Coordinates of C-alpha atoms and ligand atoms in Angstrom, one line a residue:
X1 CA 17.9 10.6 1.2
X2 CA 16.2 13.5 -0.6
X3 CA 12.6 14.5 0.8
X4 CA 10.9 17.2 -0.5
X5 CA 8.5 18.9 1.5
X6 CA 5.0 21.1 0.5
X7 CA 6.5 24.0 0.5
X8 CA 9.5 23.2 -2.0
X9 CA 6.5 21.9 -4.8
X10 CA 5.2 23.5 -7.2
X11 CA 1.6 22.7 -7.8
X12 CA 1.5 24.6 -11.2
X13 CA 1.9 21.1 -13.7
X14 CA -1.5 20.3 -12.6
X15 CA -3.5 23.5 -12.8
X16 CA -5.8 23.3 -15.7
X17 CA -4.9 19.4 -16.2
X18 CA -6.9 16.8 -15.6
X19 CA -6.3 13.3 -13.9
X20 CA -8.3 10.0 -14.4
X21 CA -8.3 7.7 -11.4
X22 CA -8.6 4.4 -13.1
X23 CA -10.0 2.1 -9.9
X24 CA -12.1 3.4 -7.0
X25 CA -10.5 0.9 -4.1
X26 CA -8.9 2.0 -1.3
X27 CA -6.4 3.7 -2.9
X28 CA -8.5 5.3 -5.9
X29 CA -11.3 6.6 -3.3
X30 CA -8.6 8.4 -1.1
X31 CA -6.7 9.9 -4.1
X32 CA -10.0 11.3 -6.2
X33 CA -11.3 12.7 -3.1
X34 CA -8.1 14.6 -1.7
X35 CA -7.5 15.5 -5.4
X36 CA -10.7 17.2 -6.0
X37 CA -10.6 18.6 -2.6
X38 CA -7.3 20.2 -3.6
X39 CA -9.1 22.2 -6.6
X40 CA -7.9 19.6 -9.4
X41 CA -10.3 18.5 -12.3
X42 CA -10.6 14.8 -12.0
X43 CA -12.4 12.1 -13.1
X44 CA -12.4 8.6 -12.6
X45 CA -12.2 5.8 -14.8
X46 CA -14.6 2.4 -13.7
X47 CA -15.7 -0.3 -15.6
X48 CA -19.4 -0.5 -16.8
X49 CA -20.5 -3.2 -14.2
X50 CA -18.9 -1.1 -10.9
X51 CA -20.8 -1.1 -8.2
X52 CA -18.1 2.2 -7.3
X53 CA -19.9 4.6 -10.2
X54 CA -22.8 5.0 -7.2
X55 CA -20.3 5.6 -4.7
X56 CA -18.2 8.0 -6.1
X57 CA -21.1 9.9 -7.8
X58 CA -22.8 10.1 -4.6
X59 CA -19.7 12.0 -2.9
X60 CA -19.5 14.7 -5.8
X61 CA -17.3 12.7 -8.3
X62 CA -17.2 12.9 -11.7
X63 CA -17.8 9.3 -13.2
X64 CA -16.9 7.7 -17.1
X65 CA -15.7 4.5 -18.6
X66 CA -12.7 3.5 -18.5
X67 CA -11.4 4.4 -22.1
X68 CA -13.8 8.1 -22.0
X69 CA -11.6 8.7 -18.6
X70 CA -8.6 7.9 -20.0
X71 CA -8.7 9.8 -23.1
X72 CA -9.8 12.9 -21.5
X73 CA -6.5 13.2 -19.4
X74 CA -3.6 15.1 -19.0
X75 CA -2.8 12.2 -16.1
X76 CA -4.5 8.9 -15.7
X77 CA -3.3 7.1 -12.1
X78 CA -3.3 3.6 -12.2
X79 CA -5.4 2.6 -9.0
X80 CA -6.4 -1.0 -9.3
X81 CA -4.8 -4.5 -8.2
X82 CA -1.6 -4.8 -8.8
X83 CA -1.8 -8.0 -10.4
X84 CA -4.1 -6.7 -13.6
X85 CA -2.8 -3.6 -13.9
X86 CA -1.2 -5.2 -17.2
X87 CA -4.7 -6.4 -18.5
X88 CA -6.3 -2.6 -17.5
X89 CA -3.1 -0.7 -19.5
X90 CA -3.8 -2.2 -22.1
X91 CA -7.5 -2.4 -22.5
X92 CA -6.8 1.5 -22.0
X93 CA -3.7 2.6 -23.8
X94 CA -5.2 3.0 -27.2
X95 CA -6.7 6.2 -25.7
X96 CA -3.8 7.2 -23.6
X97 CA -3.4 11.0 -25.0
X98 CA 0.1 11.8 -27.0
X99 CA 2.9 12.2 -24.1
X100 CA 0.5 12.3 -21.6
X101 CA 1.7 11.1 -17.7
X102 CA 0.5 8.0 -16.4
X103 CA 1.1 7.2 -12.6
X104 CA 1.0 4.6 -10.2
X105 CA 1.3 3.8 -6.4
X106 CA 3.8 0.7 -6.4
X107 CA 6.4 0.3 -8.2
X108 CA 5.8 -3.4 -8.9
X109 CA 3.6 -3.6 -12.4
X110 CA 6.4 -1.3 -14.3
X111 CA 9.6 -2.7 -12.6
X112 CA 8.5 -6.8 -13.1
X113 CA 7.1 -6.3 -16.5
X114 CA 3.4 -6.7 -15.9
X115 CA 3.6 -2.9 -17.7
X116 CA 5.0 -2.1 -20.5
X117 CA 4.3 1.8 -20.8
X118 CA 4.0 3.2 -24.6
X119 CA 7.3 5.3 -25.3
X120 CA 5.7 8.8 -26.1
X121 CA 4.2 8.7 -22.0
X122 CA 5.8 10.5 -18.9
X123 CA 5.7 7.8 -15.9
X124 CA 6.2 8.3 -12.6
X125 CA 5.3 6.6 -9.0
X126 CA 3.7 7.8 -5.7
X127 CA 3.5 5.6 -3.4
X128 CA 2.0 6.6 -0.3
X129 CA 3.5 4.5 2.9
X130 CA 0.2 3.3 4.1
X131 CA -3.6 2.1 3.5
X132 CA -6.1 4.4 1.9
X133 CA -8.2 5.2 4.6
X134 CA -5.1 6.7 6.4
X135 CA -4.5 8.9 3.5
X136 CA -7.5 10.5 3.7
X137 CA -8.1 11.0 7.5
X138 CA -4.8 12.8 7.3
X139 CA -5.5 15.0 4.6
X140 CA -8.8 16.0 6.1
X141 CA -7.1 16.4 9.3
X142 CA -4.7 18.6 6.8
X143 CA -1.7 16.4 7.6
X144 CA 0.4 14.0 5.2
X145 CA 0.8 10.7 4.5
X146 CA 4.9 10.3 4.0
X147 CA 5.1 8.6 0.1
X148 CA 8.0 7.2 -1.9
X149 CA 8.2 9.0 -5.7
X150 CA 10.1 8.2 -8.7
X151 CA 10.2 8.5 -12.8
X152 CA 10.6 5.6 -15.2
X153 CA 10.2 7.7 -18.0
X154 CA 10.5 11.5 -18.7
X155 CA 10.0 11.9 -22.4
X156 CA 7.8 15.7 -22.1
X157 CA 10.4 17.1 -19.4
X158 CA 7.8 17.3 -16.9
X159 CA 7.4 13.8 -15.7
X160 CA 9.2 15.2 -12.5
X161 CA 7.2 18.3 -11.7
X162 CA 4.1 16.4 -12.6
X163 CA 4.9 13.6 -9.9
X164 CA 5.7 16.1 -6.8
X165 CA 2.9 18.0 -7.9
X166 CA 0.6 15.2 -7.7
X167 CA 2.4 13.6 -4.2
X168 CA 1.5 17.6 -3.1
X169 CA -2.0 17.7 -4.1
X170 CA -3.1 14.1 -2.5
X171 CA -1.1 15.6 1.1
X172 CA 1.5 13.6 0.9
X173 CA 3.9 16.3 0.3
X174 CA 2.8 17.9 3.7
X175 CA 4.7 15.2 5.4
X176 CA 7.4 14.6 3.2
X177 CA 8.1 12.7 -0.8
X178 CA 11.1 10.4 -0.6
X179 CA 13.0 10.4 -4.1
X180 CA 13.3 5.9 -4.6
X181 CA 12.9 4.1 -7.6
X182 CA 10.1 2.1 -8.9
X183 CA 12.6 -0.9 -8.6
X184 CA 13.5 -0.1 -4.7
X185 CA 10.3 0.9 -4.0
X186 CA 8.7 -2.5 -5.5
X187 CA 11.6 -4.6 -3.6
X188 CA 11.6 -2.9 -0.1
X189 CA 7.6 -2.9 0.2
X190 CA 7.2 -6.7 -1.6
X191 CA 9.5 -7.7 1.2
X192 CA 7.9 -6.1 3.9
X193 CA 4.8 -7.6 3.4
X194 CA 6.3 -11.0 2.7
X195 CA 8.8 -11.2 5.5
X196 CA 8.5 -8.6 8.0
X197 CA 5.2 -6.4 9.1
X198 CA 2.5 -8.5 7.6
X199 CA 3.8 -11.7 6.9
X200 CA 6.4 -12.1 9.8
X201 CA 4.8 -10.5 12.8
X202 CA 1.0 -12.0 12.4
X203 CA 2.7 -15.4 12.1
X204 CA 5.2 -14.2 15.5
X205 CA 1.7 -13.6 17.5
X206 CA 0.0 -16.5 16.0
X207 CA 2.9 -18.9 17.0
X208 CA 2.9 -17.3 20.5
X209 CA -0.4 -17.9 21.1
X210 CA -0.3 -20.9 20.3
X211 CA 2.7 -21.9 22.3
X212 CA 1.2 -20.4 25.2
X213 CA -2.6 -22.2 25.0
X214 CA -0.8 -24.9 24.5
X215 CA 0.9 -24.6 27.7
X216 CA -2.3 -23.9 29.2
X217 CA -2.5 -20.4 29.8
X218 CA -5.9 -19.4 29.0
X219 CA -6.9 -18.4 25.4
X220 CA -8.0 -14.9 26.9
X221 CA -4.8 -14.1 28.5
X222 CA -2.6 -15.8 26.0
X223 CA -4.4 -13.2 23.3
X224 CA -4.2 -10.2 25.2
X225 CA -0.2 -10.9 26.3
X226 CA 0.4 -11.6 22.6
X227 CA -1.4 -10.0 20.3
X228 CA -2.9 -7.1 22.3
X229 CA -0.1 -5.5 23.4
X230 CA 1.1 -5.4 19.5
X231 CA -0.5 -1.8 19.5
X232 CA 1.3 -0.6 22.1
X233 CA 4.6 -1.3 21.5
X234 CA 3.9 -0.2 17.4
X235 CA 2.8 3.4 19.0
X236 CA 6.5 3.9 21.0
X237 CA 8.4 2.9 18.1
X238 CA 6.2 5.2 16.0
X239 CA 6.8 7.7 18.6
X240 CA 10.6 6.7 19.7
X241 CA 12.2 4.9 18.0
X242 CA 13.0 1.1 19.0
X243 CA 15.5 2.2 21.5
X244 CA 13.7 4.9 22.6
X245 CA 10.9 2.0 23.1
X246 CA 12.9 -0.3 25.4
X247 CA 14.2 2.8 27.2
X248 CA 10.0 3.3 28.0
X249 CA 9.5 -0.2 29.6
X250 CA 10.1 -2.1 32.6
X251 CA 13.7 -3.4 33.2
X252 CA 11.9 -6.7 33.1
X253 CA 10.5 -6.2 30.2
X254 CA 13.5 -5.1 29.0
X255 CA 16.0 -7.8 30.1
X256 CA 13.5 -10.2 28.9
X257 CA 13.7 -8.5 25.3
X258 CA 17.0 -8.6 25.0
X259 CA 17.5 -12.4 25.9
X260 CA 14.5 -13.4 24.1
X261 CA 14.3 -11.3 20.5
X262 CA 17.5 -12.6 19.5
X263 CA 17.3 -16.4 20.4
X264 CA 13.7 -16.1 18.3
X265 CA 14.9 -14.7 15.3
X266 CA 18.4 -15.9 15.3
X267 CA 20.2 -16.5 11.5
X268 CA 18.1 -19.1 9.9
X269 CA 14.8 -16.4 10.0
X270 CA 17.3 -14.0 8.6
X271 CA 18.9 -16.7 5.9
X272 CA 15.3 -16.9 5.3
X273 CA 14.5 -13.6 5.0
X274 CA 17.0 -13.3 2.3
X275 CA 15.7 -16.2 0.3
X276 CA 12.1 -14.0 0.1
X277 CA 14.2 -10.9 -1.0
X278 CA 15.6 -13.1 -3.7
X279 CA 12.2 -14.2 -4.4
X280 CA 11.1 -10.9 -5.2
X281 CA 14.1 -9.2 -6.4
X282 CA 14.0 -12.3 -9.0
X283 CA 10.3 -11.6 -10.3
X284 CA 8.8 -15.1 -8.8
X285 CA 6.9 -13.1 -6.3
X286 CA 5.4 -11.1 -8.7
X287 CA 5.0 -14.0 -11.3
X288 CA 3.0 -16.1 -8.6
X289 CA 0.7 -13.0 -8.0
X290 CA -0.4 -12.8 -11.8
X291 CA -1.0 -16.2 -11.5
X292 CA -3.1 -16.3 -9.0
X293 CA -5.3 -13.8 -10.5
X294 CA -5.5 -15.7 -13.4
X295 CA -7.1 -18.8 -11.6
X296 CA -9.4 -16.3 -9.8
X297 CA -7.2 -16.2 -6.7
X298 CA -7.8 -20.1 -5.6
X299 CA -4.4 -19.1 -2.6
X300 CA -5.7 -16.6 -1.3
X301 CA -9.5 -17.4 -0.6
X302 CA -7.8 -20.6 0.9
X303 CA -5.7 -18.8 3.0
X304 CA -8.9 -16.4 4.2
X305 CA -10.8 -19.3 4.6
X306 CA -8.3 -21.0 7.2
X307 CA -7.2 -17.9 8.8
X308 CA -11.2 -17.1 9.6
X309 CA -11.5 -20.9 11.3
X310 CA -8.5 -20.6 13.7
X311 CA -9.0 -21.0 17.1
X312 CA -7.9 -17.2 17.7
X313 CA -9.7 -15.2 16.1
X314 CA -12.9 -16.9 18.6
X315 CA -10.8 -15.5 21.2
X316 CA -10.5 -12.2 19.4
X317 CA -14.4 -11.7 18.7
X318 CA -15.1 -13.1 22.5
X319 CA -12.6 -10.3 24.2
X320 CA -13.8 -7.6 21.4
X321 CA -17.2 -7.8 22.5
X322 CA -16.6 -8.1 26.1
X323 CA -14.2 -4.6 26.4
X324 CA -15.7 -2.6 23.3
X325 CA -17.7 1.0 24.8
Ligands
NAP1 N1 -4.4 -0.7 -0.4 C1 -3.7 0.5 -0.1 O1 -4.2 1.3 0.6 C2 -2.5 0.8 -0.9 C3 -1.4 1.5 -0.3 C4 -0.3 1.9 -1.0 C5 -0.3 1.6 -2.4 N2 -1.3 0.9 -3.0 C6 -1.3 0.6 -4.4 O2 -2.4 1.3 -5.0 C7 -2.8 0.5 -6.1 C8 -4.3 0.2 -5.9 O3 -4.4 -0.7 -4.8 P1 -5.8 -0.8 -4.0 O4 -5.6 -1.6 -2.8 O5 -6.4 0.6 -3.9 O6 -6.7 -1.6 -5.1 P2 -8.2 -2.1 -4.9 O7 -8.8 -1.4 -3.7 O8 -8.2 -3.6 -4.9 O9 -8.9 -1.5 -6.2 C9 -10.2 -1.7 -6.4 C10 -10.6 -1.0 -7.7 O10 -10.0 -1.6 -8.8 C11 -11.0 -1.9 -9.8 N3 -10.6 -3.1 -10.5 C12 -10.4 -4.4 -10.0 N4 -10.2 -5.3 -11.0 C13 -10.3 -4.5 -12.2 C14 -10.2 -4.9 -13.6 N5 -9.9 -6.1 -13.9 N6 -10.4 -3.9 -14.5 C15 -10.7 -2.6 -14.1 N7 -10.8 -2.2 -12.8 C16 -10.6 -3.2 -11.9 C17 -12.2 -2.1 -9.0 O11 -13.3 -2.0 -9.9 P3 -14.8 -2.1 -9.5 O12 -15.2 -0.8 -9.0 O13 -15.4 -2.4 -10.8 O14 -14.9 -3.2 -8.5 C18 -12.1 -1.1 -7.9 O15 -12.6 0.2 -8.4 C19 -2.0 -0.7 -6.2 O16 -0.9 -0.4 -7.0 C20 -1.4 -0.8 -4.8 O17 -0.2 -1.6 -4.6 C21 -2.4 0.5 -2.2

C-alpha cells in the first residue's frame, strides 16, 4: 500500500489556481471551508434556487452559478449526489476550461459510466474515509481525515500533483492519502455500505432487538445491550484492533464472542455477501441508484418512512431523553 503523508506533498499545483466546489452538502461545505482556510481561491458552484448560496456566503464564501464557477476554474470538484452527478457534468461541461482538472470524492460516477469526462481534462479522486462533518472537525482540530486518491485521466501531466495537492489542502494528507483506483475505491466503499457497516450491522442490532423483546426482555434493556454498546466496542477496534478488542473484555464476554459470531454469520451471510459484491462490481447497484433518482427516490423515502415507525427507535428517543446532561 502506498500512503503519502503532508509532508511528502507538494502544495505548489494549487497556488494561484482556483477550485469550484460544485454542491454545498456535506461533503461540498467541509471541502470549500478547509480549502479556503488553507489559503486556496475557491468558489463554489450552486444552482440558482439553493437555499446553500445564504449559507456559504454567510461563512465568507465566494458564491456563482453553476456554469460562471465552472468556467472560472483551474479545478472544479464534483460535490453533489452521486446519482446526478451525470446530469450536473453535463449541464456544466460546456464551460469546463481546456485541460482543466475535474475531481470527485467516489469513485462510482466515473468507474460505472454515469460520467463520461471530456478527453482534454485531468481527473482524479479523493475520497475522504468518512462523513463531512468529520472532515472538518479534524481539520480545525488541525488533524486529517485518512482518504483514498487516484487518476482516471492524466492528459496535462499534472493530474497527479494536482490530486495530492488537493487531498493535502482539505487535511487529509495530514493523516495519510492511500493510492486506489476509482474502480476499487467505488467497489470496496459500495460494498461496505451495502453489506457490512451500514447495511449489515443496523440490521445485526435491529434483529437482536427484536429477538430479545420478543423474548421478553424489556425494550430498554434489550436497546441498551444491543445497540448501545455498538459505540463502545467501535472505539477499541478503532483504538486496537479486533483482537486487541477481545483481549480488552471479559473472558465471558469473550467466550461468548467466539461461540456466538461465527454460528451468526456462518457461510450463507458470506455467500451472500458475495452476491452484493457482484451486484456492484456488475453495475446493477449503481444502475438501481440512477433509477431511483429518476422516480424522485420513491425506495428510499419508503425505507425512511418504515425505519422512523419501528418500535425501536420509541425506545431510542424514550432512553435519549432520560440519560441526556
Ligand atoms: N456524505 C459524505 O460525507 C461523503 C463522504 C465521502 C464521500 N462523499 C462523496 O461526496 C460527494 C458528495 O456527497 P454529499 O453527501 O456531500 O452530497 P449532498 O450533501 O447530498 O450534496 C448536496 C449538494 O448537492 C447539490 N445538488 C443536489 N442535486 C443537484 C442537482 N440536480 N444539480 C446541482 N446540484 C445539486 C445540492 O444543491 P442545493 O444547494 O441546490 O440543494 C447541495 O448543494 C459524493 O460523490 C459522495 O459519494 C460523501
Amino acid at each position: 500500500m502506498e500512503l503519502t503523508r503532508e509532508k511528502d506533498i507538494d502544495p505548489s499545483p494549487l497556488e494561484g489556481r482556483k477550485v469550484a466546489v460544485l454542491g454545498f452538502g456535506n461533503q461540498g461545505k467541509a471541502q470549500a471551508l478547509n480549502l479556503k482556510d488553507s489559503g486556496i481561491e475557491i468558489v463554489v458552484g450552486l444552482r440558482g434556487s439553493s437555499l446553500n448560496r445564504a449559507v456559504a456566503q454567510e461563512l465568507g464564501l465566494k458564491v456563482a452559478d453553476l456554469a460562471d464557477a465552472t468556467a472560472s476554474a483551474d479545478v472544479v470538484m464534483m460535490l453533489s449526489p452521486d446519482e446526478i452527478l451525470g446530469d450536473l457534468y453535463r449541464e456544466v461541461e460546456p464551460h469546463l476550461q481546456q485541460g482543466a482538472a475535474l475531481g470527485f470524492s467516489h469513485g462510482l460516477a466515473v468507474h460505472f459510466g454515469l460520467v463520461a469526462p471530456r478527453d482534454d481534462l485531468d481527473v482524479f479522486l479523493i475520497a475522504p474515509k468518512g462523513p463531512g462533518t468529520a472532515l472538518r472537525s479534524l481539520y480545525k482540530a488541525g488533524k486529517g481525515m485518512i482518504a483514498l486518491w487516484a487518476v482516471a485521466q492524466d492528459r496535462t501531466g499534472s493530474a497527479r500533483a494536482i490530486a495530492l495537492a488537493y487531498g493535502r489542502a482539505i487535511g487529509c494528507a495530514r493523516a495519510g492519502l492511500i493510492a486506489s483506483s476509482f474502480e476499487e475505491e467505488a467497489v470496496a466503499d459500495l460494498f461496505n455500505e451495502n453489506a457490512v457497516v451500514w447495511g449489515g450491522v443496523p440490521e445485526l442490532l435491529r434483529a437482536g432487538f427484536e429477538t430479545l423483546v420478543e423474548a421478553g426482555i424489556s425494550p430498554e434493556i434489550a436497546y441498551m445491550e444491543c445497540v448501545g454498546e455498538l459505540k463502545l466496542i467501535a472505539e477499541l477496534i478503532d483504538a486496537r484492533g479486533i483482537a486487541g478488542m477481545r483481549e480488552a473484555i471479559s473472558n465471558t464476554a469473550e467466550f461468548g464472542a467466539m461461540l456466538g459470531g461465527p454460528a451468526i454469520i456462518g457461510p450463507e451471510v458470506r455467500q451472500r455477501m458475495k452476491t452484493v459484491l457482484q451486484s456492484v462490481r456488475s453495475g446493477e447497484f449503481a444502475r438501481a441508484l440512477r433509477a431511483e433518482a429518476q422516480g424522485d427516490y420513491p425506495k428510499l423515502k419508503a425505507a425512511r418512512k418504515a425505519a422512523r415507525s419501528q418500535p425501536m427507535e420509541d425506545v431510542f428517543a424514550r432512553l435519549d431523553s432520560m440519560t441526556r446532561d
